[in-house]
PDB file of C-alpha atoms and ligand atoms in Angstrom:
ATOM      1  CA  UNK K   1     214.888 174.447  10.172  1.00  0.00           C
ATOM      2  CA  UNK K   2     215.763 176.486  13.220  1.00  0.00           C
ATOM      3  CA  UNK K   3     219.440 177.398  13.466  1.00  0.00           C
ATOM      4  CA  UNK K   4     220.629 176.697  17.008  1.00  0.00           C
ATOM      5  CA  UNK K   5     222.001 179.499  19.179  1.00  0.00           C
ATOM      6  CA  UNK K   6     224.707 178.944  21.779  1.00  0.00           C
ATOM      7  CA  UNK K   7     224.988 182.004  24.002  1.00  0.00           C
ATOM      8  CA  UNK K   8     227.439 182.624  26.843  1.00  0.00           C
ATOM      9  CA  UNK K   9     226.246 184.790  29.713  1.00  0.00           C
ATOM     10  CA  UNK K  10     229.348 186.111  31.440  1.00  0.00           C
ATOM     11  CA  UNK K  11     227.306 187.788  34.178  1.00  0.00           C
ATOM     12  CA  UNK K  12     229.362 190.148  36.400  1.00  0.00           C
ATOM     13  CA  UNK K  13     232.653 188.345  35.748  1.00  0.00           C
ATOM     14  CA  UNK K  14     235.980 189.332  34.178  1.00  0.00           C
ATOM     15  CA  UNK K  15     238.037 192.483  33.906  1.00  0.00           C
ATOM     16  CA  UNK K  16     238.246 194.089  30.487  1.00  0.00           C
ATOM     17  CA  UNK K  17     241.615 192.396  29.939  1.00  0.00           C
ATOM     18  CA  UNK K  18     240.256 188.980  30.859  1.00  0.00           C
ATOM     19  CA  UNK K  19     237.136 189.428  28.751  1.00  0.00           C
ATOM     20  CA  UNK K  20     239.198 190.446  25.719  1.00  0.00           C
ATOM     21  CA  UNK K  21     241.566 187.540  26.215  1.00  0.00           C
ATOM     22  CA  UNK K  22     238.711 185.024  26.459  1.00  0.00           C
ATOM     23  CA  UNK K  23     236.925 186.445  23.424  1.00  0.00           C
ATOM     24  CA  UNK K  24     240.077 186.373  21.304  1.00  0.00           C
ATOM     25  CA  UNK K  25     240.856 182.816  22.442  1.00  0.00           C
ATOM     26  CA  UNK K  26     237.319 181.778  21.529  1.00  0.00           C
ATOM     27  CA  UNK K  27     237.461 183.205  18.011  1.00  0.00           C
ATOM     28  CA  UNK K  28     239.550 180.481  16.307  1.00  0.00           C
ATOM     29  CA  UNK K  29     237.967 177.711  18.402  1.00  0.00           C
ATOM     30  CA  UNK K  30     234.477 178.420  17.037  1.00  0.00           C
ATOM     31  CA  UNK K  31     235.418 179.783  13.612  1.00  0.00           C
ATOM     32  CA  UNK K  32     234.075 176.681  11.845  1.00  0.00           C
ATOM     33  CA  UNK K  33     230.841 176.440  13.812  1.00  0.00           C
ATOM     34  CA  UNK K  34     228.471 177.008  10.918  1.00  0.00           C
ATOM     35  CA  UNK K  35     225.781 174.834  12.483  1.00  0.00           C
ATOM     36  CA  UNK K  36     224.878 177.463  15.081  1.00  0.00           C
ATOM     37  CA  UNK K  37     224.958 181.130  16.003  1.00  0.00           C
ATOM     38  CA  UNK K  38     227.472 182.019  18.704  1.00  0.00           C
ATOM     39  CA  UNK K  39     226.782 184.864  21.135  1.00  0.00           C
ATOM     40  CA  UNK K  40     228.640 186.160  24.174  1.00  0.00           C
ATOM     41  CA  UNK K  41     227.224 188.557  26.753  1.00  0.00           C
ATOM     42  CA  UNK K  42     229.858 190.518  28.706  1.00  0.00           C
ATOM     43  CA  UNK K  43     229.128 193.406  31.092  1.00  0.00           C
ATOM     44  CA  UNK K  44     228.039 196.764  29.631  1.00  0.00           C
ATOM     45  CA  UNK K  45     231.412 198.475  29.899  1.00  0.00           C
ATOM     46  CA  UNK K  46     233.128 195.747  27.849  1.00  0.00           C
ATOM     47  CA  UNK K  47     230.614 195.641  24.998  1.00  0.00           C
ATOM     48  CA  UNK K  48     232.169 198.181  22.657  1.00  0.00           C
ATOM     49  CA  UNK K  49     235.681 196.779  22.991  1.00  0.00           C
ATOM     50  CA  UNK K  50     234.547 193.202  22.397  1.00  0.00           C
ATOM     51  CA  UNK K  51     232.230 194.115  19.535  1.00  0.00           C
ATOM     52  CA  UNK K  52     235.168 195.897  17.842  1.00  0.00           C
ATOM     53  CA  UNK K  53     237.622 193.061  18.482  1.00  0.00           C
ATOM     54  CA  UNK K  54     235.157 190.445  17.198  1.00  0.00           C
ATOM     55  CA  UNK K  55     234.123 192.327  14.083  1.00  0.00           C
ATOM     56  CA  UNK K  56     234.228 190.047  11.049  1.00  0.00           C
ATOM     57  CA  UNK K  57     234.065 186.908  13.197  1.00  0.00           C
ATOM     58  CA  UNK K  58     231.070 184.638  13.693  1.00  0.00           C
ATOM     59  CA  UNK K  59     230.693 185.674  17.351  1.00  0.00           C
ATOM     60  CA  UNK K  60     227.922 188.157  18.111  1.00  0.00           C
ATOM     61  CA  UNK K  61     227.828 190.338  21.186  1.00  0.00           C
ATOM     62  CA  UNK K  62     224.867 190.646  23.558  1.00  0.00           C
ATOM     63  CA  UNK K  63     224.148 192.883  26.515  1.00  0.00           C
ATOM     64  CA  UNK K  64     222.774 191.340  29.699  1.00  0.00           C
ATOM     65  CA  UNK K  65     219.997 193.902  30.165  1.00  0.00           C
ATOM     66  CA  UNK K  66     218.687 197.189  28.764  1.00  0.00           C
ATOM     67  CA  UNK K  67     216.525 200.070  29.901  1.00  0.00           C
ATOM     68  CA  UNK K  68     212.762 199.783  29.537  1.00  0.00           C
ATOM     69  CA  UNK K  69     212.735 203.343  28.187  1.00  0.00           C
ATOM     70  CA  UNK K  70     213.375 203.434  24.461  1.00  0.00           C
ATOM     71  CA  UNK K  71     214.255 207.116  24.106  1.00  0.00           C
ATOM     72  CA  UNK K  72     217.214 209.041  25.441  1.00  0.00           C
ATOM     73  CA  UNK K  73     215.905 210.408  28.721  1.00  0.00           C
ATOM     74  CA  UNK K  74     216.759 211.329  32.305  1.00  0.00           C
ATOM     75  CA  UNK K  75     217.244 207.812  33.718  1.00  0.00           C
ATOM     76  CA  UNK K  76     220.448 207.794  35.735  1.00  0.00           C
ATOM     77  CA  UNK K  77     222.355 204.531  35.558  1.00  0.00           C
ATOM     78  CA  UNK K  78     220.389 203.040  32.672  1.00  0.00           C
ATOM     79  CA  UNK K  79     221.572 202.082  29.163  1.00  0.00           C
ATOM     80  CA  UNK K  80     219.084 202.062  26.305  1.00  0.00           C
ATOM     81  CA  UNK K  81     218.709 199.363  23.664  1.00  0.00           C
ATOM     82  CA  UNK K  82     219.506 201.954  21.014  1.00  0.00           C
ATOM     83  CA  UNK K  83     222.854 202.674  22.718  1.00  0.00           C
ATOM     84  CA  UNK K  84     223.622 198.954  22.791  1.00  0.00           C
ATOM     85  CA  UNK K  85     222.929 198.688  19.092  1.00  0.00           C
ATOM     86  CA  UNK K  86     225.091 201.762  18.507  1.00  0.00           C
ATOM     87  CA  UNK K  87     228.157 200.141  20.117  1.00  0.00           C
ATOM     88  CA  UNK K  88     227.832 196.926  18.130  1.00  0.00           C
ATOM     89  CA  UNK K  89     225.470 194.634  20.038  1.00  0.00           C
ATOM     90  CA  UNK K  90     223.080 192.440  18.113  1.00  0.00           C
ATOM     91  CA  UNK K  91     221.306 190.808  21.058  1.00  0.00           C
ATOM     92  CA  UNK K  92     220.200 191.611  24.590  1.00  0.00           C
ATOM     93  CA  UNK K  93     219.226 189.222  27.385  1.00  0.00           C
ATOM     94  CA  UNK K  94     215.978 190.311  29.046  1.00  0.00           C
ATOM     95  CA  UNK K  95     214.396 189.033  32.255  1.00  0.00           C
ATOM     96  CA  UNK K  96     217.214 186.791  33.447  1.00  0.00           C
ATOM     97  CA  UNK K  97     216.186 185.130  36.706  1.00  0.00           C
ATOM     98  CA  UNK K  98     218.944 186.960  38.599  1.00  0.00           C
ATOM     99  CA  UNK K  99     217.374 190.251  37.487  1.00  0.00           C
ATOM    100  CA  UNK K 100     213.940 188.960  38.497  1.00  0.00           C
ATOM    101  CA  UNK K 101     215.175 187.701  41.893  1.00  0.00           C
ATOM    102  CA  UNK K 102     217.690 190.362  42.951  1.00  0.00           C
ATOM    103  CA  UNK K 103     216.530 193.474  41.084  1.00  0.00           C
ATOM    104  CA  UNK K 104     212.742 193.109  41.217  1.00  0.00           C
ATOM    105  CA  UNK K 105     212.369 192.615  37.464  1.00  0.00           C
ATOM    106  CA  UNK K 106     208.679 192.151  36.692  1.00  0.00           C
ATOM    107  CA  UNK K 107     206.981 190.687  33.659  1.00  0.00           C
ATOM    108  CA  UNK K 108     205.877 194.235  32.854  1.00  0.00           C
ATOM    109  CA  UNK K 109     209.445 195.540  32.764  1.00  0.00           C
ATOM    110  CA  UNK K 110     210.437 192.498  30.698  1.00  0.00           C
ATOM    111  CA  UNK K 111     207.704 193.500  28.260  1.00  0.00           C
ATOM    112  CA  UNK K 112     208.909 197.099  28.039  1.00  0.00           C
ATOM    113  CA  UNK K 113     212.568 196.094  27.657  1.00  0.00           C
ATOM    114  CA  UNK K 114     211.702 193.545  24.981  1.00  0.00           C
ATOM    115  CA  UNK K 115     209.700 196.178  23.102  1.00  0.00           C
ATOM    116  CA  UNK K 116     212.600 198.646  23.335  1.00  0.00           C
ATOM    117  CA  UNK K 117     215.064 195.983  22.131  1.00  0.00           C
ATOM    118  CA  UNK K 118     212.997 195.100  19.078  1.00  0.00           C
ATOM    119  CA  UNK K 119     212.349 198.732  18.219  1.00  0.00           C
ATOM    120  CA  UNK K 120     216.116 199.328  18.308  1.00  0.00           C
ATOM    121  CA  UNK K 121     216.845 196.450  15.948  1.00  0.00           C
ATOM    122  CA  UNK K 122     218.199 194.071  18.582  1.00  0.00           C
ATOM    123  CA  UNK K 123     217.199 190.455  19.083  1.00  0.00           C
ATOM    124  CA  UNK K 124     215.848 189.904  22.598  1.00  0.00           C
ATOM    125  CA  UNK K 125     216.749 186.700  24.439  1.00  0.00           C
ATOM    126  CA  UNK K 126     213.798 186.592  26.819  1.00  0.00           C
ATOM    127  CA  UNK K 127     214.323 184.391  29.868  1.00  0.00           C
ATOM    128  CA  UNK K 128     211.578 182.434  31.610  1.00  0.00           C
ATOM    129  CA  UNK K 129     211.652 179.672  34.192  1.00  0.00           C
ATOM    130  CA  UNK K 130     210.200 178.435  37.444  1.00  0.00           C
ATOM    131  CA  UNK K 131     211.747 178.248  40.926  1.00  0.00           C
ATOM    132  CA  UNK K 132     212.157 174.963  42.766  1.00  0.00           C
ATOM    133  CA  UNK K 133     209.099 175.586  44.951  1.00  0.00           C
ATOM    134  CA  UNK K 134     207.024 176.407  41.886  1.00  0.00           C
ATOM    135  CA  UNK K 135     208.130 173.130  40.291  1.00  0.00           C
ATOM    136  CA  UNK K 136     207.441 171.167  43.447  1.00  0.00           C
ATOM    137  CA  UNK K 137     204.003 172.689  43.892  1.00  0.00           C
ATOM    138  CA  UNK K 138     203.135 171.846  40.293  1.00  0.00           C
ATOM    139  CA  UNK K 139     202.700 175.453  39.149  1.00  0.00           C
ATOM    140  CA  UNK K 140     205.671 175.406  36.749  1.00  0.00           C
ATOM    141  CA  UNK K 141     203.608 175.520  33.575  1.00  0.00           C
ATOM    142  CA  UNK K 142     201.306 178.297  34.746  1.00  0.00           C
ATOM    143  CA  UNK K 143     204.311 180.362  35.936  1.00  0.00           C
ATOM    144  CA  UNK K 144     206.070 180.066  32.576  1.00  0.00           C
ATOM    145  CA  UNK K 145     202.828 180.688  30.704  1.00  0.00           C
ATOM    146  CA  UNK K 146     202.296 183.945  32.615  1.00  0.00           C
ATOM    147  CA  UNK K 147     205.912 185.032  32.062  1.00  0.00           C
ATOM    148  CA  UNK K 148     205.454 184.471  28.324  1.00  0.00           C
ATOM    149  CA  UNK K 149     202.027 186.032  28.095  1.00  0.00           C
ATOM    150  CA  UNK K 150     202.921 189.175  30.018  1.00  0.00           C
ATOM    151  CA  UNK K 151     206.544 189.477  28.892  1.00  0.00           C
ATOM    152  CA  UNK K 152     205.717 189.134  25.195  1.00  0.00           C
ATOM    153  CA  UNK K 153     202.388 190.999  25.307  1.00  0.00           C
ATOM    154  CA  UNK K 154     201.698 193.207  22.314  1.00  0.00           C
ATOM    155  CA  UNK K 155     204.310 191.706  20.005  1.00  0.00           C
ATOM    156  CA  UNK K 156     203.248 191.176  16.415  1.00  0.00           C
ATOM    157  CA  UNK K 157     204.040 188.116  14.353  1.00  0.00           C
ATOM    158  CA  UNK K 158     206.861 189.984  12.635  1.00  0.00           C
ATOM    159  CA  UNK K 159     208.257 191.193  15.974  1.00  0.00           C
ATOM    160  CA  UNK K 160     208.605 187.516  16.874  1.00  0.00           C
ATOM    161  CA  UNK K 161     211.436 187.232  14.302  1.00  0.00           C
ATOM    162  CA  UNK K 162     213.518 189.118  16.837  1.00  0.00           C
ATOM    163  CA  UNK K 163     212.653 186.951  19.815  1.00  0.00           C
ATOM    164  CA  UNK K 164     214.653 184.077  21.233  1.00  0.00           C
ATOM    165  CA  UNK K 165     213.264 182.432  24.352  1.00  0.00           C
ATOM    166  CA  UNK K 166     215.516 180.959  27.014  1.00  0.00           C
ATOM    167  CA  UNK K 167     213.955 178.451  29.389  1.00  0.00           C
ATOM    168  CA  UNK K 168     216.056 178.545  32.533  1.00  0.00           C
ATOM    169  CA  UNK K 169     214.661 176.706  35.532  1.00  0.00           C
ATOM    170  CA  UNK K 170     215.899 178.819  38.453  1.00  0.00           C
ATOM    171  CA  UNK K 171     216.832 175.728  40.475  1.00  0.00           C
ATOM    172  CA  UNK K 172     219.255 174.656  37.733  1.00  0.00           C
ATOM    173  CA  UNK K 173     221.151 177.949  37.391  1.00  0.00           C
ATOM    174  CA  UNK K 174     224.649 177.828  38.813  1.00  0.00           C
ATOM    175  CA  UNK K 175     223.746 174.823  40.951  1.00  0.00           C
ATOM    176  CA  UNK K 176     225.202 172.004  38.875  1.00  0.00           C
ATOM    177  CA  UNK K 177     221.670 170.526  38.759  1.00  0.00           C
ATOM    178  CA  UNK K 178     220.666 170.375  35.119  1.00  0.00           C
ATOM    179  CA  UNK K 179     217.083 169.656  34.183  1.00  0.00           C
ATOM    180  CA  UNK K 180     217.003 166.223  32.595  1.00  0.00           C
ATOM    181  CA  UNK K 181     216.675 166.379  28.814  1.00  0.00           C
ATOM    182  CA  UNK K 182     213.133 165.041  29.301  1.00  0.00           C
ATOM    183  CA  UNK K 183     212.184 167.737  31.831  1.00  0.00           C
ATOM    184  CA  UNK K 184     213.617 170.403  29.522  1.00  0.00           C
ATOM    185  CA  UNK K 185     211.899 168.995  26.440  1.00  0.00           C
ATOM    186  CA  UNK K 186     208.576 168.873  28.286  1.00  0.00           C
ATOM    187  CA  UNK K 187     208.750 172.612  29.019  1.00  0.00           C
ATOM    188  CA  UNK K 188     210.170 173.494  25.596  1.00  0.00           C
ATOM    189  CA  UNK K 189     207.287 171.643  23.949  1.00  0.00           C
ATOM    190  CA  UNK K 190     204.873 173.543  26.185  1.00  0.00           C
ATOM    191  CA  UNK K 191     206.472 176.889  25.261  1.00  0.00           C
ATOM    192  CA  UNK K 192     206.244 176.066  21.567  1.00  0.00           C
ATOM    193  CA  UNK K 193     202.570 175.124  21.961  1.00  0.00           C
ATOM    194  CA  UNK K 194     201.908 178.487  23.605  1.00  0.00           C
ATOM    195  CA  UNK K 195     203.711 180.291  20.760  1.00  0.00           C
ATOM    196  CA  UNK K 196     201.489 178.432  18.339  1.00  0.00           C
ATOM    197  CA  UNK K 197     198.304 179.401  20.228  1.00  0.00           C
ATOM    198  CA  UNK K 198     199.371 183.048  20.225  1.00  0.00           C
ATOM    199  CA  UNK K 199     201.032 183.469  16.829  1.00  0.00           C
ATOM    200  CA  UNK K 200     200.364 180.365  14.727  1.00  0.00           C
ATOM    201  CA  UNK K 201     202.466 177.624  13.148  1.00  0.00           C
ATOM    202  CA  UNK K 202     205.102 179.712  11.380  1.00  0.00           C
ATOM    203  CA  UNK K 203     206.164 181.608  14.492  1.00  0.00           C
ATOM    204  CA  UNK K 204     206.066 178.433  16.586  1.00  0.00           C
ATOM    205  CA  UNK K 205     208.269 176.683  14.025  1.00  0.00           C
ATOM    206  CA  UNK K 206     210.773 179.525  13.763  1.00  0.00           C
ATOM    207  CA  UNK K 207     211.336 180.873  17.278  1.00  0.00           C
ATOM    208  CA  UNK K 208     214.412 179.372  18.908  1.00  0.00           C
ATOM    209  CA  UNK K 209     213.905 178.140  22.473  1.00  0.00           C
ATOM    210  CA  UNK K 210     217.200 177.789  24.349  1.00  0.00           C
ATOM    211  CA  UNK K 211     217.774 175.804  27.506  1.00  0.00           C
ATOM    212  CA  UNK K 212     219.829 177.296  30.334  1.00  0.00           C
ATOM    213  CA  UNK K 213     220.884 175.948  33.717  1.00  0.00           C
ATOM    214  CA  UNK K 214     224.192 174.139  34.317  1.00  0.00           C
ATOM    215  CA  UNK K 215     224.825 173.370  30.656  1.00  0.00           C
ATOM    216  CA  UNK K 216     228.294 171.820  30.361  1.00  0.00           C
ATOM    217  CA  UNK K 217     230.363 170.195  27.597  1.00  0.00           C
ATOM    218  CA  UNK K 218     229.277 166.757  28.802  1.00  0.00           C
ATOM    219  CA  UNK K 219     225.511 167.322  28.872  1.00  0.00           C
ATOM    220  CA  UNK K 220     224.978 169.636  25.896  1.00  0.00           C
ATOM    221  CA  UNK K 221     224.658 166.954  23.192  1.00  0.00           C
ATOM    222  CA  UNK K 222     221.903 165.086  24.961  1.00  0.00           C
ATOM    223  CA  UNK K 223     219.976 168.302  25.564  1.00  0.00           C
ATOM    224  CA  UNK K 224     220.465 169.355  21.943  1.00  0.00           C
ATOM    225  CA  UNK K 225     219.123 166.008  20.721  1.00  0.00           C
ATOM    226  CA  UNK K 226     215.632 166.964  21.935  1.00  0.00           C
ATOM    227  CA  UNK K 227     213.364 168.245  19.221  1.00  0.00           C
ATOM    228  CA  UNK K 228     212.308 171.520  20.843  1.00  0.00           C
ATOM    229  CA  UNK K 229     215.692 172.488  22.320  1.00  0.00           C
ATOM    230  CA  UNK K 230     217.299 174.920  19.906  1.00  0.00           C
ATOM    231  CA  UNK K 231     220.405 175.935  21.778  1.00  0.00           C
ATOM    232  CA  UNK K 232     221.758 176.889  25.157  1.00  0.00           C
ATOM    233  CA  UNK K 233     222.254 179.906  27.383  1.00  0.00           C
ATOM    234  CA  UNK K 234     225.396 179.046  29.302  1.00  0.00           C
ATOM    235  CA  UNK K 235     226.684 180.753  32.434  1.00  0.00           C
ATOM    236  CA  UNK K 236     229.578 179.165  34.343  1.00  0.00           C
ATOM    237  CA  UNK K 237     230.817 176.954  31.512  1.00  0.00           C
ATOM    238  CA  UNK K 238     230.983 179.914  29.117  1.00  0.00           C
ATOM    239  CA  UNK K 239     233.647 181.728  31.142  1.00  0.00           C
ATOM    240  CA  UNK K 240     236.554 179.671  29.793  1.00  0.00           C
ATOM    241  CA  UNK K 241     237.056 179.734  26.023  1.00  0.00           C
ATOM    242  CA  UNK K 242     237.840 176.006  25.849  1.00  0.00           C
ATOM    243  CA  UNK K 243     234.724 174.765  27.635  1.00  0.00           C
ATOM    244  CA  UNK K 244     232.450 177.230  25.851  1.00  0.00           C
ATOM    245  CA  UNK K 245     233.949 176.173  22.514  1.00  0.00           C
ATOM    246  CA  UNK K 246     233.282 172.533  23.374  1.00  0.00           C
ATOM    247  CA  UNK K 247     229.643 173.446  23.991  1.00  0.00           C
ATOM    248  CA  UNK K 248     229.435 175.384  20.714  1.00  0.00           C
ATOM    249  CA  UNK K 249     230.987 172.424  18.893  1.00  0.00           C
ATOM    250  CA  UNK K 250     228.605 169.914  20.496  1.00  0.00           C
ATOM    251  CA  UNK K 251     227.943 168.149  17.222  1.00  0.00           C
TER     252      UNK K 251
HETATM  253  P1  LIG G 301     224.768 178.412  34.575  1.00  0.00           P
HETATM  254  O1  LIG G 301     224.001 179.782  34.279  1.00  0.00           O
HETATM  255  O2  LIG G 301     225.110 177.801  33.232  1.00  0.00           O
HETATM  256  O3  LIG G 301     225.982 178.809  35.353  1.00  0.00           O
HETATM  257  O4  LIG G 301     223.833 177.527  35.341  1.00  0.00           O
HETATM  258  C1  LIG G 301     223.038 179.886  33.267  1.00  0.00           C
HETATM  259  C2  LIG G 301     222.472 181.286  33.212  1.00  0.00           C
HETATM  260  O5  LIG G 301     222.347 181.924  34.264  1.00  0.00           O
HETATM  261  O6  LIG G 301     222.148 181.797  32.134  1.00  0.00           O
END
């Protein structure tokens, strides 16, 4: 059985004080959540502090991005996956739609970042998802298929142990418009079928596919009831400890 993952993407929000306060408030609220893995993703400069303060808890810390270059090198402004691991991260989000839209992230850089993450011992949460116009024109499945094919190119079956996929339809992110559980399940089923074509039954059965896009305490249970939805990547509703804890404790 796949263990669900509930991950909070804090994006470019919170001061260090606010981030610490939220993380410490979250700790007791999710301490009994044995049914799922709990992950929070603060900004780079808060990672070390939060990883230290959450040590020994069941909350893991993720970065929101990493450099495509694996080795220490002359790349001003970048942070490598190895450095993230070194400060206590276990996960890194790769290819979030905001990176794709606003920072020209390509499937090729997603591939390189994912490779660097795995080689550094991190689990990569690789984001895919179509825009509204791609959905309306009917190209949603081919768009997601290409993102998967190119973003995960070259990964072996054992590398796939370190992959979590997040399906985040761009039109549902931060808009309050959630995909219906049926729309989400349809794409999650498609993603799992593609994993099976590429890597076989075991990988397809084991890789967690999260849904992201306006997940809230009042819609999480219905989404989680779908067979191929294995968790959530939560933006806005992860910023307050209480609402994120309600999502974690959806059961
Ligand atoms: P949202 O963001 O929950 O605010 O829609 C999700 C995400 O960007 O990961």
